[in-house]
Coordinates of C-alpha atoms in Angstrom, one line a residue:
M61 CA 73.8 88.6 89.3
S62 CA 77.2 88.6 90.9
A63 CA 76.7 91.5 93.3
P64 CA 73.6 92.0 95.4
S65 CA 71.5 95.2 95.0
L66 CA 73.3 97.0 97.8
D67 CA 74.1 100.7 97.7
E68 CA 77.2 102.1 99.4
G69 CA 75.0 104.0 101.8
T70 CA 73.7 100.7 103.2
L71 CA 77.3 99.4 103.5
Q72 CA 78.2 102.6 105.4
R73 CA 75.2 102.4 107.7
L74 CA 76.1 98.8 108.5
D75 CA 79.8 99.8 109.3
F76 CA 81.1 97.4 106.6
P77 CA 83.9 99.9 105.5
V78 CA 85.2 99.8 109.1
I79 CA 85.5 96.0 108.8
L80 CA 87.3 96.3 105.5
E81 CA 89.8 98.8 107.1
R82 CA 90.5 96.2 109.8
L83 CA 90.9 93.6 107.1
A84 CA 93.3 95.8 105.1
D85 CA 95.4 96.4 108.2
L86 CA 96.0 92.6 108.4
C87 CA 97.3 92.5 104.8
S88 CA 101.1 92.3 104.2
F89 CA 101.5 94.6 101.2
A90 CA 99.6 97.3 99.2
P91 CA 98.1 95.0 96.4
S92 CA 96.3 92.8 98.9
R93 CA 95.2 95.9 101.0
E94 CA 93.6 97.3 97.8
R95 CA 91.8 94.0 97.3
A96 CA 90.6 94.1 100.9
L97 CA 89.2 97.7 100.6
A98 CA 87.5 96.8 97.3
L99 CA 85.7 93.7 98.7
R100 CA 82.0 93.6 98.2
P101 CA 79.3 91.1 98.9
S102 CA 78.2 88.6 96.2
A103 CA 74.7 87.3 95.4
V104 CA 76.0 84.1 93.8
R105 CA 76.0 81.2 96.3
A106 CA 78.9 79.4 94.6
T107 CA 81.0 82.5 94.8
V108 CA 80.2 83.0 98.5
E109 CA 80.9 79.3 99.3
R110 CA 84.2 79.5 97.4
R111 CA 85.3 82.6 99.3
L112 CA 84.4 81.0 102.6
A113 CA 86.3 77.9 101.7
E114 CA 89.3 80.0 100.9
V115 CA 89.2 81.4 104.4
D116 CA 89.0 77.8 105.8
E117 CA 92.1 76.8 103.9
A118 CA 94.0 79.9 104.9
W119 CA 93.0 79.3 108.5
R120 CA 94.5 75.8 108.4
L121 CA 97.6 77.1 106.5
L122 CA 98.2 79.7 109.2
A123 CA 98.0 77.0 111.9
V124 CA 101.2 75.5 110.5
E125 CA 102.8 78.7 108.9
P126 CA 101.7 81.6 111.1
G127 CA 104.2 84.0 109.4
A128 CA 102.9 83.3 105.9
G129 CA 103.0 86.4 103.6
R130 CA 105.8 88.2 105.4
G131 CA 108.3 90.0 103.3
L132 CA 106.0 90.8 100.3
R133 CA 106.8 94.1 98.7
D134 CA 104.8 96.2 96.2
V135 CA 107.1 96.2 93.2
R136 CA 104.5 97.0 90.6
P137 CA 106.0 100.5 89.8
L138 CA 109.5 99.0 89.5
V139 CA 108.4 96.2 87.2
A140 CA 106.5 98.7 85.0
R141 CA 109.5 101.0 84.8
A142 CA 111.8 98.1 83.9
A143 CA 109.4 96.9 81.3
R144 CA 109.6 100.3 79.6
G145 CA 113.4 100.0 79.6
G146 CA 114.0 102.2 82.6
R147 CA 116.9 101.6 85.0
L148 CA 116.3 100.4 88.5
T149 CA 118.5 101.4 91.4
G150 CA 120.4 98.9 93.5
P151 CA 117.9 99.0 96.4
E152 CA 115.0 98.7 93.9
L153 CA 116.6 95.6 92.4
V154 CA 117.0 94.1 95.8
D155 CA 113.3 94.8 96.5
V156 CA 112.4 92.8 93.3
A157 CA 114.6 89.9 94.4
C158 CA 113.1 90.0 97.9
F159 CA 109.6 89.9 96.5
V160 CA 110.4 86.8 94.4
E161 CA 111.9 85.1 97.4
A162 CA 108.9 86.1 99.6
A163 CA 106.4 85.0 96.9
A164 CA 108.1 81.6 96.7
A165 CA 108.1 81.2 100.4
L166 CA 104.4 82.0 100.5
A167 CA 103.5 79.6 97.7
R168 CA 105.6 76.7 99.1
P169 CA 103.1 75.5 101.7
A170 CA 100.0 76.7 99.7
R171 CA 100.9 74.3 96.8
D172 CA 99.7 71.3 98.8
E173 CA 96.7 70.4 96.6
Q174 CA 95.5 67.7 99.0
R175 CA 95.2 70.1 101.9
Y176 CA 94.7 73.5 100.2
P177 CA 93.2 72.8 96.7
R178 CA 91.9 76.4 96.3
L179 CA 95.0 78.1 97.5
A180 CA 97.1 75.8 95.4
Q181 CA 95.2 76.9 92.3
I182 CA 95.7 80.6 93.3
A183 CA 99.5 80.0 93.8
R184 CA 100.1 78.5 90.4
P185 CA 101.5 81.6 88.7
I186 CA 104.1 82.0 91.4
R187 CA 107.4 80.5 90.4
W188 CA 111.1 80.9 91.1
L189 CA 112.9 83.3 88.8
P190 CA 116.6 82.4 89.1
G191 CA 117.5 84.8 86.3
I192 CA 116.6 87.6 88.6
V193 CA 117.3 86.4 92.1
E194 CA 120.7 84.8 91.6
A195 CA 121.9 87.6 89.4
V196 CA 120.8 90.3 91.8
R197 CA 122.1 88.5 94.9
A198 CA 125.5 87.9 93.1
A199 CA 125.9 91.6 92.1
L200 CA 124.3 93.5 95.0
R201 CA 124.6 93.6 98.7
D202 CA 121.4 93.5 100.9
D203 CA 121.5 97.3 101.1
G204 CA 121.6 97.6 97.3
V205 CA 125.3 98.6 96.9
L206 CA 127.0 96.8 94.0
R207 CA 129.6 94.4 95.0
D208 CA 133.2 94.6 93.6
E209 CA 132.8 91.2 92.1
A210 CA 129.7 92.3 90.1
S211 CA 132.0 92.3 87.1
P212 CA 135.8 91.9 86.6
E213 CA 136.0 95.4 85.1
L214 CA 134.3 96.9 88.1
A215 CA 136.6 95.1 90.5
A216 CA 139.6 96.4 88.6
L217 CA 138.4 99.9 88.5
R218 CA 137.5 100.0 92.2
A219 CA 140.8 98.5 93.1
R220 CA 142.7 101.2 91.1
A221 CA 140.5 103.9 92.6
R222 CA 141.4 102.8 96.1
V223 CA 145.1 102.9 95.2
L224 CA 144.8 106.4 93.7
E225 CA 142.8 107.7 96.6
Q226 CA 145.4 106.4 99.0
R227 CA 148.1 108.2 97.0
V228 CA 146.1 111.4 97.0
R229 CA 145.5 111.2 100.8
E230 CA 149.2 110.6 101.4
R231 CA 150.2 113.6 99.3
M232 CA 147.5 115.7 100.9
E233 CA 148.6 114.7 104.4
A234 CA 152.2 115.7 103.7
L235 CA 151.0 119.1 102.3
M236 CA 148.7 119.6 105.3
R237 CA 151.5 119.1 107.8
A238 CA 153.7 121.5 106.0
L239 CA 151.0 124.2 105.6
E240 CA 149.9 123.7 109.2
R241 CA 153.4 124.6 110.3
Q242 CA 153.2 127.7 108.2
G243 CA 150.0 128.7 109.9
V244 CA 148.0 129.1 106.6
L245 CA 145.3 126.5 107.4
Q246 CA 142.0 127.3 109.1
E247 CA 142.3 123.8 110.6
A248 CA 144.3 120.6 109.9
L249 CA 141.7 118.8 107.9
I250 CA 141.4 117.0 104.6
T251 CA 137.9 117.3 103.1
Q252 CA 136.1 117.1 99.7
R253 CA 134.4 119.6 97.5
E254 CA 132.8 118.5 94.2
G255 CA 134.5 115.1 94.5
R256 CA 138.0 116.7 94.8
F257 CA 140.3 116.6 97.9
V258 CA 140.8 120.1 99.3
L259 CA 142.3 121.8 102.3
P260 CA 140.6 124.6 104.4
V261 CA 143.0 127.6 103.9
R262 CA 142.6 131.0 105.7
A263 CA 141.4 133.5 103.2
D264 CA 144.1 136.0 104.0
Q265 CA 146.7 133.2 103.3
R266 CA 145.2 132.1 100.0
A267 CA 148.2 133.3 98.0
Q268 CA 150.5 131.0 100.0
V269 CA 148.8 127.8 98.6
P270 CA 149.0 127.4 94.8
G271 CA 146.0 125.5 93.5
I272 CA 142.3 125.5 92.5
V273 CA 139.7 127.2 94.8
H274 CA 136.6 125.0 94.8
D275 CA 134.5 126.6 97.6
Q276 CA 134.5 129.1 100.4
S277 CA 132.8 129.2 103.8
A278 CA 129.7 131.3 104.4
S279 CA 131.7 133.9 106.4
G280 CA 134.3 134.1 103.7
A281 CA 137.1 133.4 106.2
T282 CA 138.0 130.1 104.7
V283 CA 138.6 129.0 101.1
F284 CA 138.8 125.3 100.1
I285 CA 141.8 124.8 97.8
E286 CA 142.9 121.8 95.8
P287 CA 146.8 122.1 96.0
A288 CA 148.5 122.1 92.6
P289 CA 150.7 119.1 93.4
V290 CA 147.6 116.8 93.7
V291 CA 145.5 118.2 90.8
E292 CA 146.7 115.6 88.3
L293 CA 146.3 112.7 90.8
N294 CA 142.8 114.0 91.6
N295 CA 142.1 114.1 87.9
E296 CA 143.2 110.5 87.5
L297 CA 141.2 109.4 90.5
R298 CA 138.2 111.3 89.1
R299 CA 138.5 109.6 85.7
C300 CA 138.8 106.2 87.4
L301 CA 135.7 106.8 89.5
L302 CA 133.7 108.0 86.5
D303 CA 134.7 104.8 84.6
A304 CA 133.6 102.8 87.6
R305 CA 130.3 104.6 87.7
R306 CA 129.7 103.9 84.0
E307 CA 130.4 100.2 84.7
E308 CA 127.9 100.3 87.6
E309 CA 125.3 101.8 85.4
R310 CA 125.9 99.1 82.8
I311 CA 125.4 96.4 85.4
L312 CA 122.3 98.0 86.7
D313 CA 120.9 98.3 83.2
E314 CA 121.7 94.6 82.6
L315 CA 119.9 93.6 85.8
S316 CA 116.9 95.9 85.1
G317 CA 116.7 94.3 81.7
K318 CA 116.3 90.9 83.4
V319 CA 113.4 92.3 85.5
G320 CA 111.8 93.9 82.4
G321 CA 112.1 90.6 80.5
H322 CA 110.1 88.9 83.3
A323 CA 107.5 91.7 83.6
R324 CA 104.5 89.5 82.8
D325 CA 105.6 86.7 85.1
L326 CA 106.2 89.2 87.9
E327 CA 102.8 90.9 87.3
A328 CA 101.0 87.5 87.5
M329 CA 103.0 86.7 90.7
I330 CA 102.0 90.0 92.3
D331 CA 98.3 89.3 91.5
A332 CA 98.6 85.8 92.9
C333 CA 100.4 86.9 96.0
A334 CA 97.9 89.7 96.6
Y335 CA 95.0 87.2 96.5
L336 CA 96.8 84.7 98.7
D337 CA 97.7 87.3 101.2
F338 CA 94.1 88.6 101.0
C339 CA 92.9 85.1 101.9
L340 CA 95.3 85.0 104.8
A341 CA 94.1 88.4 106.0
R342 CA 90.5 87.1 106.1
A343 CA 91.6 84.2 108.2
R344 CA 93.5 86.4 110.6
L345 CA 90.4 88.7 110.8
A346 CA 88.3 85.6 111.7
A347 CA 90.7 84.6 114.4
G348 CA 90.8 88.1 115.8
M349 CA 87.0 88.2 116.0
D350 CA 86.6 84.6 117.3
A351 CA 84.5 84.1 114.2
A352 CA 82.9 81.0 112.7
A353 CA 82.3 79.9 109.2
P354 CA 78.6 80.5 108.3
Q355 CA 76.6 77.7 106.7
V356 CA 75.3 78.9 103.4
V357 CA 71.9 77.5 102.4
E358 CA 69.7 77.9 99.4
E359 CA 66.7 79.4 101.3
P360 CA 66.8 83.1 102.2
V361 CA 67.1 82.6 105.9
V362 CA 69.0 83.9 108.9
R363 CA 69.9 82.0 112.0
L364 CA 72.5 83.5 114.3
E365 CA 73.5 82.0 117.6
Q366 CA 75.5 84.2 120.0
A367 CA 76.2 86.8 117.4
R368 CA 78.3 89.7 118.5
H369 CA 78.8 93.0 116.7
P370 CA 82.5 93.0 115.9
L371 CA 83.1 96.7 116.5
L372 CA 81.9 96.6 120.1
G373 CA 84.7 94.3 121.2
P374 CA 84.6 92.3 124.5
Q375 CA 81.6 94.4 125.8
A376 CA 79.3 93.2 123.0
V377 CA 76.3 91.3 124.3
P378 CA 75.7 88.2 122.1
I379 CA 72.2 87.8 120.6
D380 CA 70.3 84.9 119.1
V381 CA 68.1 85.8 116.2
E382 CA 66.5 84.1 113.2
L383 CA 64.4 85.0 110.1
G384 CA 62.7 82.9 107.5
F385 CA 61.9 79.8 109.6
D386 CA 58.9 80.4 111.8
F387 CA 58.6 84.1 110.9
D388 CA 59.8 86.5 108.2
V389 CA 59.4 89.8 110.0
L390 CA 60.9 90.6 113.4
V391 CA 59.7 93.8 115.2
I392 CA 62.1 94.8 117.9
T393 CA 60.6 97.2 120.5
G394 CA 62.0 98.8 123.6
P395 CA 63.6 101.9 125.0
N396 CA 66.0 104.1 123.1
T397 CA 69.7 103.3 123.7
G398 CA 68.6 99.9 124.7
G399 CA 70.4 98.0 122.0
K400 CA 67.7 97.8 119.3
T401 CA 69.8 99.4 116.7
V402 CA 72.9 97.3 117.6
A403 CA 70.8 94.1 117.2
L404 CA 69.5 95.3 113.8
K405 CA 73.0 96.2 112.6
T406 CA 74.4 93.0 113.8
V407 CA 71.9 91.0 111.7
G408 CA 72.7 93.1 108.6
L409 CA 76.4 93.1 109.1
M410 CA 76.5 89.3 109.5
A411 CA 74.7 88.9 106.2
V412 CA 76.9 91.3 104.4
M413 CA 80.1 89.9 105.8
A414 CA 79.1 86.3 105.0
Q415 CA 78.2 87.2 101.4
A416 CA 81.5 89.0 101.1
G417 CA 83.3 85.8 102.1
L418 CA 84.1 86.7 105.6
W419 CA 83.5 84.5 108.7
V420 CA 81.1 86.0 111.2
P421 CA 81.6 86.6 114.9
C422 CA 79.1 84.1 116.4
R423 CA 78.9 80.6 117.8
S424 CA 77.1 79.4 114.7
A425 CA 75.4 80.9 111.7
V426 CA 73.0 79.7 108.9
L427 CA 72.5 82.3 106.2
G428 CA 70.9 82.3 102.8
V429 CA 72.3 84.5 100.0
F430 CA 70.2 87.6 99.5
R431 CA 69.9 89.4 96.2
R432 CA 69.0 92.7 97.9
I433 CA 70.1 94.1 101.2
F434 CA 68.9 97.5 102.4
A435 CA 69.4 99.3 105.7
D436 CA 67.8 102.5 106.9
I437 CA 69.3 103.2 110.2
G438 CA 68.4 106.7 111.3
D439 CA 71.2 109.3 110.9
E440 CA 74.6 108.3 109.4
Q441 CA 75.6 107.2 112.8
S442 CA 78.5 105.0 113.8
I443 CA 78.0 102.2 116.2
Q444 CA 81.4 103.0 117.7
Q445 CA 80.1 106.3 118.9
N446 CA 77.4 104.6 120.8
L447 CA 74.8 106.9 119.2
S448 CA 71.2 106.0 118.8
T449 CA 69.0 108.4 116.8
F450 CA 65.7 107.8 115.0
S451 CA 65.2 109.7 111.8
A452 CA 63.2 108.0 109.1
H453 CA 64.8 108.6 105.7
M454 CA 61.7 108.1 103.5
T455 CA 63.7 109.0 100.4
R456 CA 65.8 105.9 100.7
I457 CA 62.8 103.8 101.8
V458 CA 60.8 104.7 98.8
K459 CA 63.6 103.5 96.5
A460 CA 64.3 100.3 98.3
V461 CA 61.0 98.9 99.6
P462 CA 58.7 98.6 96.5
P463 CA 61.0 96.1 94.6
A464 CA 61.6 93.9 97.7
D465 CA 61.0 90.2 97.3
R466 CA 61.7 87.0 99.3
R467 CA 65.4 87.3 98.6
S468 CA 65.5 90.7 100.1
L469 CA 66.8 91.5 103.6
I470 CA 65.3 94.8 104.8
L471 CA 66.5 96.5 108.0
L472 CA 64.5 99.5 109.2
D473 CA 65.5 101.4 112.3
E474 CA 62.8 103.3 114.1
I475 CA 60.4 102.7 111.3
G476 CA 57.9 105.5 110.8
A477 CA 59.6 107.8 113.3
G478 CA 60.1 111.5 112.8
T479 CA 56.4 112.4 112.2
D480 CA 53.1 112.4 114.1
P481 CA 53.0 109.1 116.1
E482 CA 49.6 108.0 114.8
E483 CA 50.6 108.6 111.1
G484 CA 54.0 107.2 111.7
A485 CA 52.6 104.0 113.2
A486 CA 50.1 103.7 110.3
L487 CA 52.9 104.2 107.8
A488 CA 55.1 101.7 109.5
M489 CA 52.4 99.0 109.5
A490 CA 51.6 99.7 105.8
L491 CA 55.3 99.2 105.0
L492 CA 55.5 96.0 107.0
D493 CA 52.3 94.8 105.2
H494 CA 53.9 95.4 101.8
L495 CA 57.2 93.7 102.7
R496 CA 55.4 90.8 104.4
E497 CA 53.2 90.2 101.3
R498 CA 56.3 90.3 99.1
G499 CA 57.9 87.7 101.3
A500 CA 60.9 89.8 102.3
R501 CA 63.0 89.1 105.4
V502 CA 62.6 92.2 107.6
V503 CA 64.0 93.4 110.9
A504 CA 62.4 96.6 112.1
T505 CA 62.9 98.5 115.4
T506 CA 60.3 100.9 116.8
H507 CA 59.1 102.5 120.0
F508 CA 55.5 102.7 118.7
G509 CA 53.2 100.7 121.0
R510 CA 50.8 99.9 118.1
L511 CA 53.4 97.9 116.4
K512 CA 53.6 95.5 119.4
A513 CA 50.1 94.4 118.7
Y514 CA 50.9 94.2 114.9
A515 CA 53.0 91.1 115.4
Y516 CA 50.2 89.3 117.3
R517 CA 47.7 90.0 114.6
H518 CA 49.7 88.9 111.5
A519 CA 51.2 85.6 110.5
R520 CA 54.9 85.3 109.9
V521 CA 55.6 88.3 112.2
E522 CA 57.2 88.1 115.6
N523 CA 57.9 90.5 118.4
A524 CA 61.2 90.9 120.1
S525 CA 62.6 93.2 122.7
V526 CA 65.8 94.2 124.3
A527 CA 65.8 93.2 127.9
F528 CA 65.6 95.8 130.7
D529 CA 66.6 95.3 134.3
P530 CA 63.9 96.8 136.5
E531 CA 66.2 96.9 139.5
T532 CA 69.1 98.8 138.0
L533 CA 66.9 100.7 135.5
Q534 CA 69.5 99.8 132.8
P535 CA 69.1 97.9 129.5
T536 CA 70.9 94.5 129.4
Y537 CA 71.2 94.6 125.6
R538 CA 70.0 91.0 125.4
L539 CA 67.6 90.3 122.6
V540 CA 64.4 88.5 123.7
V541 CA 62.5 87.0 120.8
G542 CA 58.8 86.4 121.3
A543 CA 58.2 89.2 123.8
P544 CA 57.5 92.9 123.0
G545 CA 59.4 95.6 124.8
R546 CA 58.0 98.1 127.3
S547 CA 58.8 101.7 127.4
N548 CA 59.4 101.6 131.2
A549 CA 59.2 105.4 131.3
L550 CA 56.7 105.5 134.2
E551 CA 58.6 102.9 136.1
I552 CA 61.9 104.7 135.6
A553 CA 60.4 107.9 136.7
R554 CA 59.0 106.3 139.9
R555 CA 62.3 104.7 140.8
L556 CA 64.1 107.9 140.2
G557 CA 61.9 109.7 142.8
L558 CA 58.9 111.1 141.0
P559 CA 56.0 111.2 143.5
Q560 CA 53.7 108.3 143.3
D561 CA 50.6 110.5 142.7
L562 CA 52.3 112.1 139.6
V563 CA 53.1 108.6 138.3
E564 CA 49.5 107.5 138.8
R565 CA 48.2 110.7 137.2
A566 CA 50.5 110.0 134.2
R567 CA 49.2 106.5 134.1
S568 CA 45.6 107.7 134.0
Y569 CA 46.4 109.7 130.9
L570 CA 47.3 106.6 129.0
S571 CA 44.6 105.4 126.7
R572 CA 42.8 102.3 128.1
P573 CA 44.0 100.1 125.2
A574 CA 47.5 101.3 125.7
A575 CA 47.4 100.7 129.4
E576 CA 46.0 97.2 128.8
V577 CA 48.7 96.5 126.3
E578 CA 51.3 97.7 128.8
E579 CA 49.8 95.6 131.6
A580 CA 49.6 92.6 129.3
I581 CA 53.3 93.1 128.3
S582 CA 54.2 93.6 131.9
G583 CA 52.5 90.3 132.8
L584 CA 54.1 88.5 129.9
D585 CA 57.5 90.0 130.9
E586 CA 57.0 88.8 134.5
T587 CA 56.0 85.4 133.3
R588 CA 59.0 85.2 130.9
R589 CA 61.4 86.1 133.7
R590 CA 59.8 83.5 136.0
L591 CA 59.9 80.9 133.2
E592 CA 63.5 81.8 132.5
A593 CA 64.4 81.5 136.2
E594 CA 62.6 78.1 136.3
R595 CA 64.4 77.0 133.1
A596 CA 67.7 78.1 134.5
A597 CA 67.0 76.2 137.7
L598 CA 66.0 73.1 135.7
A599 CA 69.1 73.4 133.6
Q600 CA 71.2 73.6 136.8
E601 CA 69.4 70.6 138.2
R602 CA 69.9 68.7 135.0
R603 CA 73.6 69.5 135.1
R604 CA 73.8 68.4 138.8
L605 CA 72.0 65.1 137.9
A606 CA 74.2 64.6 134.9
E607 CA 77.3 65.2 137.0
A608 CA 76.0 62.8 139.7
E609 CA 75.3 60.2 136.9
Q610 CA 78.8 60.7 135.6
A611 CA 80.2 60.3 139.1
L612 CA 78.1 57.2 139.7
A613 CA 79.2 55.7 136.4
A614 CA 82.8 56.5 137.2
R615 CA 82.4 54.8 140.6
E616 CA 80.8 51.8 138.9
R617 CA 83.7 51.6 136.5
D618 CA 86.2 51.9 139.4
L619 CA 84.5 49.1 141.3
E620 CA 84.3 46.9 138.2
E621 CA 88.0 47.5 137.7
R622 CA 88.8 46.6 141.3
R623 CA 86.7 43.4 141.0
R624 CA 88.5 42.4 137.8
R625 CA 91.9 43.0 139.4
F626 CA 90.9 41.1 142.5
S627 CA 89.6 38.2 140.4
D628 CA 92.7 38.2 138.3
Q629 CA 94.9 38.2 141.4
L630 CA 92.9 35.2 142.9
R631 CA 93.2 33.2 139.7
A632 CA 96.9 34.0 139.6
E633 CA 97.4 32.9 143.2
A634 CA 95.4 29.7 142.6
R635 CA 97.4 28.8 139.5
A636 CA 100.6 29.4 141.5
A637 CA 99.5 27.1 144.3
V638 CA 98.5 24.3 141.9
N639 CA 101.8 24.7 140.1
R640 CA 103.7 24.4 143.4
L641 CA 101.8 21.2 144.4
I642 CA 102.4 19.6 141.0
Q643 CA 106.1 20.5 141.2
E644 CA 106.4 19.0 144.7
A645 CA 104.6 15.8 143.6
E646 CA 106.9 15.4 140.6
E647 CA 110.0 16.0 142.7
A648 CA 108.7 13.4 145.3
A649 CA 108.1 10.8 142.5
A650 CA 111.6 11.4 141.1
Q651 CA 113.2 10.4 144.5
P652 CA 112.9 6.5 145.6
G653 CA 111.4 5.6 149.0
P654 CA 112.9 3.3 151.8
A655 CA 111.3 0.0 150.6
A656 CA 112.6 0.5 147.1
Q657 CA 116.1 1.1 148.4
E658 CA 116.0 -2.2 150.5
G659 CA 114.9 -4.2 147.5
R660 CA 117.8 -2.9 145.5
L661 CA 120.3 -3.8 148.3
E662 CA 119.0 -7.4 148.4
Q663 CA 119.4 -7.7 144.6
D664 CA 122.9 -6.3 144.7
S665 CA 123.9 -8.8 147.5
A666 CA 122.5 -11.9 145.6
A667 CA 124.3 -10.9 142.5
G668 CA 127.6 -10.5 144.4
G669 CA 127.3 -14.0 145.9
R670 CA 126.7 -15.6 142.5
R671 CA 129.9 -13.9 141.2
L672 CA 131.9 -15.3 144.1
R673 CA 130.6 -18.8 143.6
G674 CA 131.3 -18.8 139.9
G675 CA 134.9 -17.7 140.6
G676 CA 135.4 -20.7 143.0
R677 CA 134.8 -23.3 140.4

């Protein structure tokens, strides 16, 4: 099964089409936009993992090539026409050349198989087509106008046409000056009608200008006459221009034939570029949502940390939620407009996005691959409109709930609402029983008090609530797993000024079990807030101790560094002192003392005496 059992209505209710529209807006050209809008979730784990890996590679490619994909153009109609033998205009041929150039630029970095193995595989059909690009660039300017040098014949014809036009203008200017002096012209102006040079002649002076009338003004006061002396020159110019036009058409036909000859190559390149650009768009969407790559696992589980609904923007309150670990069914209770529906939609949308190969806006995510995803979320509301309605659509539920199994993710907003509360609660519990027994993963929202106790009585079921600030009387939109929600209606009424005796009277009308449940929930809520405050204080104390420990460790490292430097300095000074003493001793030993000098003098004197005596003999 490649696609999960997931009807378009569920996608609509989870706002998935809005995500696809945002994705399409990030694509560079029509073929990739079409891919984006056609994207659907897959129920095959390998497909999901491949899609997510493509986003990872595209993310890394954009880090080095942020402009990748620019310049792509949708040339599918042009290629199809050329393949049928049709003629493309100059601008259309330039579009084809620009596409080939942009495709080559996109494929160049993507072909690094070491860094982007999947993108490199996608880019394989993209290749340079010199027969198109060089030929088009040589023959056409960027605006699609044929260059004179597109062919020798065209160059010669255009050169002759310029000479002839100059001769016609010179002759016309001479005639215009002469006729202006005669006062027969409406104004001194050379213009064109039907490709012929003409002069604006006053209608009452028409007989004064021999020639061919080509047009007249709306008022009839002016006639546009081609003077007889320039008719033959105009004819020659016209023939030259027609010959040039035929040569231009021949060149365009030749270039169009080159495009048609590469039609299959171009079609494959368009498909490859569309998918590459689609991958880049998914990476850009992930960056824009500050999204993370979900970890896809075999078991049908959900674990979201700091998940944010992408359509709420910066004001989205992150939620932590899980299914399939300690419990399979999560019952969210609390006041209307408190964020229950947003939490439910967030879970469903994260699962759908991940299975479609999109990263999800959260700190981290662990998600299984579900074969069936179903959402019943009141009316066809949009989360962008901040609406919260509760209307149970039993028609849809009847179709979706019976076949549910452990690989089903079922999302039920205000389950059992829209009928008698007793019957609605009973129906809701029966549905949850069935889904729980089938092993489905379920998130259900409700304001029925009886469903709060349901979670306590059944295994693999957990309560959750959206937090409510009793001081401001406003929901905080934070999801609290493990604690059921309170209606807070009486407390809100009291704080808004309802007399205390009326509040107490209303409280007396509550059934004893309901009152006890509310009191128990109130106590649990107070305990939870106290424990959270204590936990926050402990966390702050741990942070303070950790910072102090880090500071102490840094101080110890500093002292150790100072001791080491001081020890090194002492050793260096000691070595220097010893070296000085050794050097002084060596110098002293090298210089003789007084006694040694006297001994040498005596020896020198004795030797001198002996030499004198020897000389006397």
